mmCIF file of C-alpha atoms in Angstrom:
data_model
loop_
_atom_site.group_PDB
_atom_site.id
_atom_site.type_symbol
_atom_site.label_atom_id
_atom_site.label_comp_id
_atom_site.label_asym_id
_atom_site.label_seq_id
_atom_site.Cartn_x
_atom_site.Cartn_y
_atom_site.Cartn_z
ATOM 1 C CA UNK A 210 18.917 26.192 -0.300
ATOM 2 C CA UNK A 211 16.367 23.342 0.627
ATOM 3 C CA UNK A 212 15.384 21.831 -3.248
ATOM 4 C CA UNK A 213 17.216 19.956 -5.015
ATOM 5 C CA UNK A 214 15.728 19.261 -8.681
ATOM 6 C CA UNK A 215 15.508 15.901 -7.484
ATOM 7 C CA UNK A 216 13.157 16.488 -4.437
ATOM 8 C CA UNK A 217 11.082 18.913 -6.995
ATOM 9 C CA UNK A 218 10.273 15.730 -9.028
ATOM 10 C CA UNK A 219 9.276 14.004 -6.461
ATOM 11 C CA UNK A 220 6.771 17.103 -5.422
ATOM 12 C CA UNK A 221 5.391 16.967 -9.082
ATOM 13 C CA UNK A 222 5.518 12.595 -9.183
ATOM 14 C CA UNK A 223 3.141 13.279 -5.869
ATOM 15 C CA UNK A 224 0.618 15.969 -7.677
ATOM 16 C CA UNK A 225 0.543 14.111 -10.542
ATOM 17 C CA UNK A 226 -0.373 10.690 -8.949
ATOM 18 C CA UNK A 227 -3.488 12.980 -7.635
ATOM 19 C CA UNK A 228 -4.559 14.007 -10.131
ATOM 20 C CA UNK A 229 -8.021 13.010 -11.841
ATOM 21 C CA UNK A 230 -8.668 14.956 -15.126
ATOM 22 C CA UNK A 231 -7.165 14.964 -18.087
ATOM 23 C CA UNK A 232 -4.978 17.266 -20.643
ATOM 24 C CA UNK A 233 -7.701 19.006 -21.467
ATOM 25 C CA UNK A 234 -9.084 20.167 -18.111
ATOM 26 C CA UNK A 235 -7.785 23.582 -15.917
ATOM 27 C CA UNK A 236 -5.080 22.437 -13.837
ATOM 28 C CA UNK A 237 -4.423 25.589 -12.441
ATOM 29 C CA UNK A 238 -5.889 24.069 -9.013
ATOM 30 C CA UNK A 239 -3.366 21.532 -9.028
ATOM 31 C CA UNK A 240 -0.193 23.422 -9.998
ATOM 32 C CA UNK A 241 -1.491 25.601 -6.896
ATOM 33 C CA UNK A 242 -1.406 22.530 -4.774
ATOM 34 C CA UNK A 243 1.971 21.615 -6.374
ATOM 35 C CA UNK A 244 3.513 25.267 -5.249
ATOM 36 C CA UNK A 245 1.710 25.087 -2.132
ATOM 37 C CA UNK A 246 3.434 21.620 -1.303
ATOM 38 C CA UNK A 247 6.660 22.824 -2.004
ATOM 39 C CA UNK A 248 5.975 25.985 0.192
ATOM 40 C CA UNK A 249 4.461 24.736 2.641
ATOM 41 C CA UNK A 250 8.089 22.408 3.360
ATOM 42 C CA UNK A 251 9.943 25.255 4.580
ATOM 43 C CA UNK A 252 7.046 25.249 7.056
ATOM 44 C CA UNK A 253 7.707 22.033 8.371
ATOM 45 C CA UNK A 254 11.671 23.272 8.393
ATOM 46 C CA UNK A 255 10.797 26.251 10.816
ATOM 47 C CA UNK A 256 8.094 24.156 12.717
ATOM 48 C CA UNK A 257 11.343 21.314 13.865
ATOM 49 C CA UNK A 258 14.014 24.851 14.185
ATOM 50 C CA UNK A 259 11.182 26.209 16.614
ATOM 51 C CA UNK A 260 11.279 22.889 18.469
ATOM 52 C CA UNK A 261 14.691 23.574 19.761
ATOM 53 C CA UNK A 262 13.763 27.123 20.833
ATOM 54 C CA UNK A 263 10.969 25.677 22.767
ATOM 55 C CA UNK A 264 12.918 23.318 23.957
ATOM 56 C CA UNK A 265 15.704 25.662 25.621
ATOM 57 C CA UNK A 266 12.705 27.586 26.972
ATOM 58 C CA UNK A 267 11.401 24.932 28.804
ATOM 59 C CA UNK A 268 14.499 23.634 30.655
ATOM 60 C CA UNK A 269 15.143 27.431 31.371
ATOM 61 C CA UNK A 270 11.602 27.775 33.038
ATOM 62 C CA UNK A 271 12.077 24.149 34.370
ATOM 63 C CA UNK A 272 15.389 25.262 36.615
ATOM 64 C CA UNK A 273 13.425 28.810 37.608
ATOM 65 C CA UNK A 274 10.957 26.621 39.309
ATOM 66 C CA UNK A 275 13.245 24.526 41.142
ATOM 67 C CA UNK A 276 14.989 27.485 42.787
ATOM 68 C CA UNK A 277 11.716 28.539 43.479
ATOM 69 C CA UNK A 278 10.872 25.450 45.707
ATOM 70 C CA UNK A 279 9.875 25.746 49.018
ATOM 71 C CA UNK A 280 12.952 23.322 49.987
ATOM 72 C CA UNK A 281 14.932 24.094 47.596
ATOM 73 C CA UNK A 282 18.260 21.561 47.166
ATOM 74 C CA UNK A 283 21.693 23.259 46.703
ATOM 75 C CA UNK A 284 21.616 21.641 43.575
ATOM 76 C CA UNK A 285 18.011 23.399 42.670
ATOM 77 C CA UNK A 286 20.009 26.562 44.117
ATOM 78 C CA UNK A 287 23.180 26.672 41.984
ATOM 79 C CA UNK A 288 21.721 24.424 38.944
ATOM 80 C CA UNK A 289 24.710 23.696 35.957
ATOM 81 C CA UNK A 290 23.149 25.476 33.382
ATOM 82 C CA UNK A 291 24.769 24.614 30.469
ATOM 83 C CA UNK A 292 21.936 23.330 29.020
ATOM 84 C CA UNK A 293 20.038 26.071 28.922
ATOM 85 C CA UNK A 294 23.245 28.480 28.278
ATOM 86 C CA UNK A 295 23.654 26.529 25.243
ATOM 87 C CA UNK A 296 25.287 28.682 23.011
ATOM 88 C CA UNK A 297 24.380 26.860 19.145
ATOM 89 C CA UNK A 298 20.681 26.997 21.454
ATOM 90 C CA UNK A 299 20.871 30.780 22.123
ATOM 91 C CA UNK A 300 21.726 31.564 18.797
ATOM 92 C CA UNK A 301 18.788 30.102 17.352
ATOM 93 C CA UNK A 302 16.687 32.034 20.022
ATOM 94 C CA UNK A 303 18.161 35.257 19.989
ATOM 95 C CA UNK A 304 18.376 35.052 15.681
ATOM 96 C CA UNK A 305 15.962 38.004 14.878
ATOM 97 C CA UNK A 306 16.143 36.979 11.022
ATOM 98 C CA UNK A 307 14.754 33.274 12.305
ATOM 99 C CA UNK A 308 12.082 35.216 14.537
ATOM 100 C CA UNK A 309 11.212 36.978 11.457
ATOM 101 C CA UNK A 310 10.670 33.756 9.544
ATOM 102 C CA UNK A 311 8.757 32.378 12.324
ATOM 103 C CA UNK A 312 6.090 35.260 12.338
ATOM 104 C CA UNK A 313 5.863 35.072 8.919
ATOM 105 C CA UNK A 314 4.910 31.718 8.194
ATOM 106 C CA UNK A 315 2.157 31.776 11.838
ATOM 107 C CA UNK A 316 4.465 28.999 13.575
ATOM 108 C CA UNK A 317 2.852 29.254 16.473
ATOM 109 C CA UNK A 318 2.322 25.226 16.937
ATOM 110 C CA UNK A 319 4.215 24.589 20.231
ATOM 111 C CA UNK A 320 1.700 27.357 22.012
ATOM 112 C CA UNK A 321 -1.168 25.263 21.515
ATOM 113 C CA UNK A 322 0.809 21.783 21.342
ATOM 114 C CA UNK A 323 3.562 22.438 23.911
ATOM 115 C CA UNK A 324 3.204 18.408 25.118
ATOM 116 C CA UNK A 325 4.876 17.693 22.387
ATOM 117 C CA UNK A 326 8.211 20.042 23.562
ATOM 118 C CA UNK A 327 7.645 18.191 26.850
ATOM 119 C CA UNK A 328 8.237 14.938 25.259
ATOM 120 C CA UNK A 329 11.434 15.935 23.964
ATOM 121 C CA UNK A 330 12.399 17.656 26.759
ATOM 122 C CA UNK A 331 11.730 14.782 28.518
ATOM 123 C CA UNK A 332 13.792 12.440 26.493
ATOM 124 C CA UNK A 333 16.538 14.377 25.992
ATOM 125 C CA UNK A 334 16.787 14.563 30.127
ATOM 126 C CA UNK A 335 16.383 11.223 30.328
ATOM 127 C CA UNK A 336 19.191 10.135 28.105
ATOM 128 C CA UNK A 337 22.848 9.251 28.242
ATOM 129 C CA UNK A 338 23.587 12.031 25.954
ATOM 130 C CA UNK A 339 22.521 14.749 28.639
ATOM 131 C CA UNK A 340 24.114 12.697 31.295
ATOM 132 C CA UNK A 341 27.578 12.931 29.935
ATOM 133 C CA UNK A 342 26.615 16.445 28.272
ATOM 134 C CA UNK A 343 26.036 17.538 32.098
ATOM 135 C CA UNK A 344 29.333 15.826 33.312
ATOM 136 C CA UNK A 345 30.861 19.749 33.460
ATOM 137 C CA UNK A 346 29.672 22.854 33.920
ATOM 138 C CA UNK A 347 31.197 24.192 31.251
ATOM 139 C CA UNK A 348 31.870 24.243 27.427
ATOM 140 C CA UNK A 349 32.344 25.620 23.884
ATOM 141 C CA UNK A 350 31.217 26.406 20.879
ATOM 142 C CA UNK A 351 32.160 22.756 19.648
ATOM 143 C CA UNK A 352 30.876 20.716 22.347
ATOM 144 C CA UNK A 353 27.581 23.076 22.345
ATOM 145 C CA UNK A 354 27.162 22.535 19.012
ATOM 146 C CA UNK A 355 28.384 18.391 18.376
ATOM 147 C CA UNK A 356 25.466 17.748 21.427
ATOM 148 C CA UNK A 357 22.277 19.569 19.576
ATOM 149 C CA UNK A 358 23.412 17.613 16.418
ATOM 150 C CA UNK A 359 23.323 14.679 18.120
ATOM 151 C CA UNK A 360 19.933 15.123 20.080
ATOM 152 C CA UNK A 361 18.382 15.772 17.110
ATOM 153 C CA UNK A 362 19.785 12.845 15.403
ATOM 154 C CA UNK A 363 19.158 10.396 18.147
ATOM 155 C CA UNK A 364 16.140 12.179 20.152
ATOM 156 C CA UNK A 365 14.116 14.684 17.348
ATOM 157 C CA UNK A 366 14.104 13.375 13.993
ATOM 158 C CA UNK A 367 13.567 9.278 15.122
ATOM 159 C CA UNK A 368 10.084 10.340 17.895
ATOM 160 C CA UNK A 369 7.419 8.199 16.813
ATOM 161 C CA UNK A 370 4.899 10.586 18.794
ATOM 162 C CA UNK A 371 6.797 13.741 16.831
ATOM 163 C CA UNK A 372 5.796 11.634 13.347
ATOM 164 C CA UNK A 373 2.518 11.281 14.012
ATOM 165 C CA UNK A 374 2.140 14.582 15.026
ATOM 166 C CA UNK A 375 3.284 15.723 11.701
ATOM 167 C CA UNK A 376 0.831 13.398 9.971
ATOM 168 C CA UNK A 377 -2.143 14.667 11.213
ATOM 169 C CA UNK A 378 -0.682 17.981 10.928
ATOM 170 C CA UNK A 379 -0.345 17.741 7.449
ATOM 171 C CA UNK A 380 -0.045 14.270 4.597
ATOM 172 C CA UNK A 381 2.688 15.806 2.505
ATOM 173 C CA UNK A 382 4.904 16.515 4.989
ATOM 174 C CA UNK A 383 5.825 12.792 5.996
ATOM 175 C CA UNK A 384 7.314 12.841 2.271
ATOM 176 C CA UNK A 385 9.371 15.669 2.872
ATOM 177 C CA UNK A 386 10.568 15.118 6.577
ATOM 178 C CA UNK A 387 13.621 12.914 5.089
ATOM 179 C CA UNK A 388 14.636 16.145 3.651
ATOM 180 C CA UNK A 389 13.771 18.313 5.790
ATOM 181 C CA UNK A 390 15.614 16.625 8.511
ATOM 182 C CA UNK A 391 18.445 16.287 6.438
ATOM 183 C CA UNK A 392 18.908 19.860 5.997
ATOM 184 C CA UNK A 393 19.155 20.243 9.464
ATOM 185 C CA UNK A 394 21.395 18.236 10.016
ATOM 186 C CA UNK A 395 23.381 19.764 7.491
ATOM 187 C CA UNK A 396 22.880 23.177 8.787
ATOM 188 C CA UNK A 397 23.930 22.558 12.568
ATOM 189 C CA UNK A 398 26.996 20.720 12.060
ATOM 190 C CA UNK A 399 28.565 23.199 9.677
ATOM 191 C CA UNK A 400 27.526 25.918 11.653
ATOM 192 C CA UNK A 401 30.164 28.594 13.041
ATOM 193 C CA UNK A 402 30.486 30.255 16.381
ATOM 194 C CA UNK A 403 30.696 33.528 13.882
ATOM 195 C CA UNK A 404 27.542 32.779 11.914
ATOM 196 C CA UNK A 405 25.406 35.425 10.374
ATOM 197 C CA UNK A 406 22.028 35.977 11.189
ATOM 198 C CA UNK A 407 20.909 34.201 7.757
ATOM 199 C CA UNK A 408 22.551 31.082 8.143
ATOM 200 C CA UNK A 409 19.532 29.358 9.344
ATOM 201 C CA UNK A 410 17.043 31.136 6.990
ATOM 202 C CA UNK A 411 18.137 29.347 3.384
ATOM 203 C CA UNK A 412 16.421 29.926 0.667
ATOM 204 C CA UNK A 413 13.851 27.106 -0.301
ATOM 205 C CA UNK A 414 14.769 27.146 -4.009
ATOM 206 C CA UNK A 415 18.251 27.178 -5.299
ATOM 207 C CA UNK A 416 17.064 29.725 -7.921
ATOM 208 C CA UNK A 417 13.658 30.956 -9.904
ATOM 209 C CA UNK A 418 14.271 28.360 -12.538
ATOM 210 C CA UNK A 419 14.155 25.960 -9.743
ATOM 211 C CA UNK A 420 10.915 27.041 -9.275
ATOM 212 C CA UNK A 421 10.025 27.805 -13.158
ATOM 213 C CA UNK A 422 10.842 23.857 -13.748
ATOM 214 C CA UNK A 423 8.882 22.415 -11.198
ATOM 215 C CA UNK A 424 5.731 24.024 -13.011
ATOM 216 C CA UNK A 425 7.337 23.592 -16.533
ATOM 217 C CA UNK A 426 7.610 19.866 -15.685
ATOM 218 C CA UNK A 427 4.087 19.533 -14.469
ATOM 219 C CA UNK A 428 1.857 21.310 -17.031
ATOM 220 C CA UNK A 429 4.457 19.601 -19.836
ATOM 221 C CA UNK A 430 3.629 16.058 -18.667
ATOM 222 C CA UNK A 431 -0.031 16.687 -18.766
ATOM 223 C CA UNK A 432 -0.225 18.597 -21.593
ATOM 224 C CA UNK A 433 1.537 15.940 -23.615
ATOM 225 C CA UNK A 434 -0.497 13.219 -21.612
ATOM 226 C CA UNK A 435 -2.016 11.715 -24.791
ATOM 227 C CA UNK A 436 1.502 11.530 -26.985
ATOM 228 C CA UNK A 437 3.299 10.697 -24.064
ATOM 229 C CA UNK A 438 0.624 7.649 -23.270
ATOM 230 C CA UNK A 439 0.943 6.305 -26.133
ATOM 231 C CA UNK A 440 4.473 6.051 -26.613
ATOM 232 C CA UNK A 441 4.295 3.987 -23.276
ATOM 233 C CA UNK A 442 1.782 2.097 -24.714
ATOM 234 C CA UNK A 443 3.812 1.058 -28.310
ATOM 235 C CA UNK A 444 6.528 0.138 -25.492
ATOM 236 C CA UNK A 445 4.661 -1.964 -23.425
ATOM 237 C CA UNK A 446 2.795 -4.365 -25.379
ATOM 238 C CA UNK A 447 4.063 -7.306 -23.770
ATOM 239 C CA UNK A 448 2.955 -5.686 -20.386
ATOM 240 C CA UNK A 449 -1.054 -5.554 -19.245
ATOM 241 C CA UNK A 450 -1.313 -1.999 -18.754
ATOM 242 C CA UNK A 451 -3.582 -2.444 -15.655
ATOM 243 C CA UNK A 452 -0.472 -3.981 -13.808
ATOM 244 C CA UNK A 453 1.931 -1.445 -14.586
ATOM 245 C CA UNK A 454 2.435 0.450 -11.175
ATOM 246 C CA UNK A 455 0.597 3.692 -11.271
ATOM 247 C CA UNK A 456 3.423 5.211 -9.619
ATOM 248 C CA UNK A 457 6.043 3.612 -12.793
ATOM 249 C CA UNK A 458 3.170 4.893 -14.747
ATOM 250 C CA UNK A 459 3.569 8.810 -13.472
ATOM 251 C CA UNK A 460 7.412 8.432 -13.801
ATOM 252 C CA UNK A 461 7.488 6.888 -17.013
ATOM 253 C CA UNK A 462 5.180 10.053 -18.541
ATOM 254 C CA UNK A 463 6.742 12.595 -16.664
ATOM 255 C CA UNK A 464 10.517 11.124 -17.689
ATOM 256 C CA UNK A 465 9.257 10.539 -21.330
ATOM 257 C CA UNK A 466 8.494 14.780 -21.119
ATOM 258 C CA UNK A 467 11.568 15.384 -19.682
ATOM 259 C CA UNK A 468 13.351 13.885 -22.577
ATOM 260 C CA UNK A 469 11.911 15.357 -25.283
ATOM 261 C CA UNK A 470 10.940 18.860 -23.666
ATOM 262 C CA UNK A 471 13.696 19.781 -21.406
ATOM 263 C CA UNK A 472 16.867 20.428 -24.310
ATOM 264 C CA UNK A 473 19.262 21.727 -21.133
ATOM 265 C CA UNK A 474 18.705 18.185 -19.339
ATOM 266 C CA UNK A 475 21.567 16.009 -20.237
ATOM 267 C CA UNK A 476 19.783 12.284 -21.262
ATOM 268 C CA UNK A 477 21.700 10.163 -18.502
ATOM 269 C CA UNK A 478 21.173 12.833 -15.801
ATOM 270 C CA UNK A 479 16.619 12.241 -16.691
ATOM 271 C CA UNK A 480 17.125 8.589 -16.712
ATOM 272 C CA UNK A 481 19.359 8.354 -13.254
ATOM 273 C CA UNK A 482 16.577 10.348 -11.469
ATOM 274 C CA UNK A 483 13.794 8.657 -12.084
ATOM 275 C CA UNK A 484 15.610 5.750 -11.657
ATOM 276 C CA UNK A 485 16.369 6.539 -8.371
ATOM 277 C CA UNK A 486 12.985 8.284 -7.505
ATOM 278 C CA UNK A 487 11.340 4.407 -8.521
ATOM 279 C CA UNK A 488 13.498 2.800 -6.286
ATOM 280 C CA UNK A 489 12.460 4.920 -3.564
ATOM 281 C CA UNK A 490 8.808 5.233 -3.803
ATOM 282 C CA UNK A 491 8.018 1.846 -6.127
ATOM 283 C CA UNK A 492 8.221 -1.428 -6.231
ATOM 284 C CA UNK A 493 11.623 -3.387 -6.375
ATOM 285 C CA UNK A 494 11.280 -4.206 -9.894
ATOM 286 C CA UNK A 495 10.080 -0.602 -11.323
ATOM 287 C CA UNK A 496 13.674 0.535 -11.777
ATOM 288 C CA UNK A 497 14.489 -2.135 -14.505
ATOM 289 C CA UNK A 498 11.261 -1.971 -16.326
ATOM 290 C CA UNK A 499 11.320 1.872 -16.314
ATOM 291 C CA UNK A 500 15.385 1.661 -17.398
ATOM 292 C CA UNK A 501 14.174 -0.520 -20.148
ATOM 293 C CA UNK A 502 12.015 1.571 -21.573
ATOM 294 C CA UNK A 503 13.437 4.786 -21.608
ATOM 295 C CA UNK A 504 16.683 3.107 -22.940
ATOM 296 C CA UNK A 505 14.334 1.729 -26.165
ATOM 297 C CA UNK A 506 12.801 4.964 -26.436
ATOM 298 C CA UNK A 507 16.157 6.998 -26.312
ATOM 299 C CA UNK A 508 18.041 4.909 -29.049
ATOM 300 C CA UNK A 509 14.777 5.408 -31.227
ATOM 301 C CA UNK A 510 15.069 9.502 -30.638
ATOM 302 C CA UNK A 511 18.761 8.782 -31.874
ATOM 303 C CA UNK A 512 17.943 7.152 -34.704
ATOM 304 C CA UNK A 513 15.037 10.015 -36.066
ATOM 305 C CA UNK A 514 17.070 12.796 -34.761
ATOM 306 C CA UNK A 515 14.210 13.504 -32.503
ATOM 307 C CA UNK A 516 16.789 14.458 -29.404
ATOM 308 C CA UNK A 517 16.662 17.633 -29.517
ATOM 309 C CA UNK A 518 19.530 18.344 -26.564
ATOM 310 C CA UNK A 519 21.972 21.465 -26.430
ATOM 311 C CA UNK A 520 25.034 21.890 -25.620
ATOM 312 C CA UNK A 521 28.166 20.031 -25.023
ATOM 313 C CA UNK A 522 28.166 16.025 -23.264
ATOM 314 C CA UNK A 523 24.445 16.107 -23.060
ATOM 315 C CA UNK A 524 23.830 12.331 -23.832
#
């Protein structure tokens, strides 16, 4: 699987920060948008696993021209074609599953954008990787396989031109290319000579209460918004609520839900993640001012019994 409950939050920290109305109003609109962003990152994972297809493609028609050349070199004659015989390469382009996937979700991108697979095509020739890659004529499994990982570690996910593609392509996906990429990664260098035809077709939630908490989460926070705002607001006196960050702002309410909604979620486990969320996506002092709070606010739920959390070690 893709999600982690961690990457979830973040999707709902995003649709929250967008949104304008208030408890009150139908946020059915936005909890579409919320699904849709989640969705719509497995695109972005079979838009970058279609890259590498395209990529084999093109080096394949690339040494068919060459022998085609009116004065053709030996080398153009007898090319080394381990490049294109790739074997981690032809797996992902003979994987009917993947095809499937592919068809399914319309990637059809590097039809209409193919400059983009001649960028990378491009770089990856012109690098020292290939050079020593080329060196022989032939390999294995292992040495297929330790060469994509690296090309798409050194060459794919770092191309400026590739990141700005995906922005205009689509806003949420710079958020979730970290991931995305990640995954990737993950999936190439554990993968076996013997894989099955799933292996690169995971499953974008770990399970349907992955899914059931990401909207759980999101229609909580906002349906508590006026409680929850004004617990922040008994906490923060000291602070001038127009310089709190908006983003602290979003964690702190959706954190405070967490807490008091969520009875499964152990205390430490809500506090570490949002911790960690602010220190990705805030400023360098959110952490401490969020950990402050929440640690006020918890030892007051301790004190009224208002914890409500089941189970065994779940403080």
């Amino acid at each position: 699987m893709m999600l982690n409950r961690r990457h979830i939050r973040v999707k709902v920290m995003q649709t929250m920060y967008a949104f304008k109305g208030s408890e009150s109003d139908d946020f059915s609109k936005d909890q579409k948008f919320l699904l849709f962003s989640i969705d719509n990152m497995y695109n972005l994972y079979l838009l970058l696993l279609s890259l590498l297809i395209e990529v084999q493609k093109r080096a394949e028609s690339d040494l068919q021209k060459k022998q085609k050349k009116h004065l053709a070199t030996k080398e153009d004659k007898d090319p080394n074609r381990k490049f294109v015989n790739n074997q981690l390469l032809k797996f992902l382009k003979d994987n009917d599953q993947l095809k499937g996937k592919l068809e399914a979700h319309n990637i059809t991108n590097w039809d209409l954008d193919s400059e983009y697979v001649d960028i990378i095509f491009k770089n990856i020739i012109a690098s020292d990787l290939y050079k020593n890659y080329m060196n022989t004529r032939v390999s294995d499994f292992k040495e297929d396989k330790d060469f994509i990982v690296d090309v798409f570690k050194e060459i794919i996910a770092p191309n400026d031109k590739l990141y700005d593609y995906m922005e205009d392509k689509n806003l949420t996906w710079l958020d979730d290319l970290p991931t995305v990429n990640t995954t990737i990664l993950k999936l190439l260098r554990k993968v076996k000579e013997n894989a099955s035809e799933g292996y690169f077709s995971p499953k974008l939630y770990k399970d349907i209460d992955d899914k059931q908490f990401a909207i759980d989460l999101f229609r909580k926070t906002l349906l508590n918004q006026t409680a929850i705002k004004t617990e922040i607001t008994q906490k923060t006196k000291n602070w001038d609520s127009e310089r709190i960050a908006k983003v602290d702002y979003v964690l702190l309410q959706m954190a405070i839900c967490e807490l008091s909604n969520f009875p499964s979620i152990p205390v430490k486990v809500t506090i570490n993640e949002y911790l960690e969320i602010s220190k990705e996506y805030s400023t360098p002092k959110s952490s401490i001012f969020i950990n402050g709070i929440l640690d006020k606010l918890v030892k007051e739920y301790e004190a009224s019994g208002e914890l409500n959390k089941v189970g065994r070690g779940l403080m």
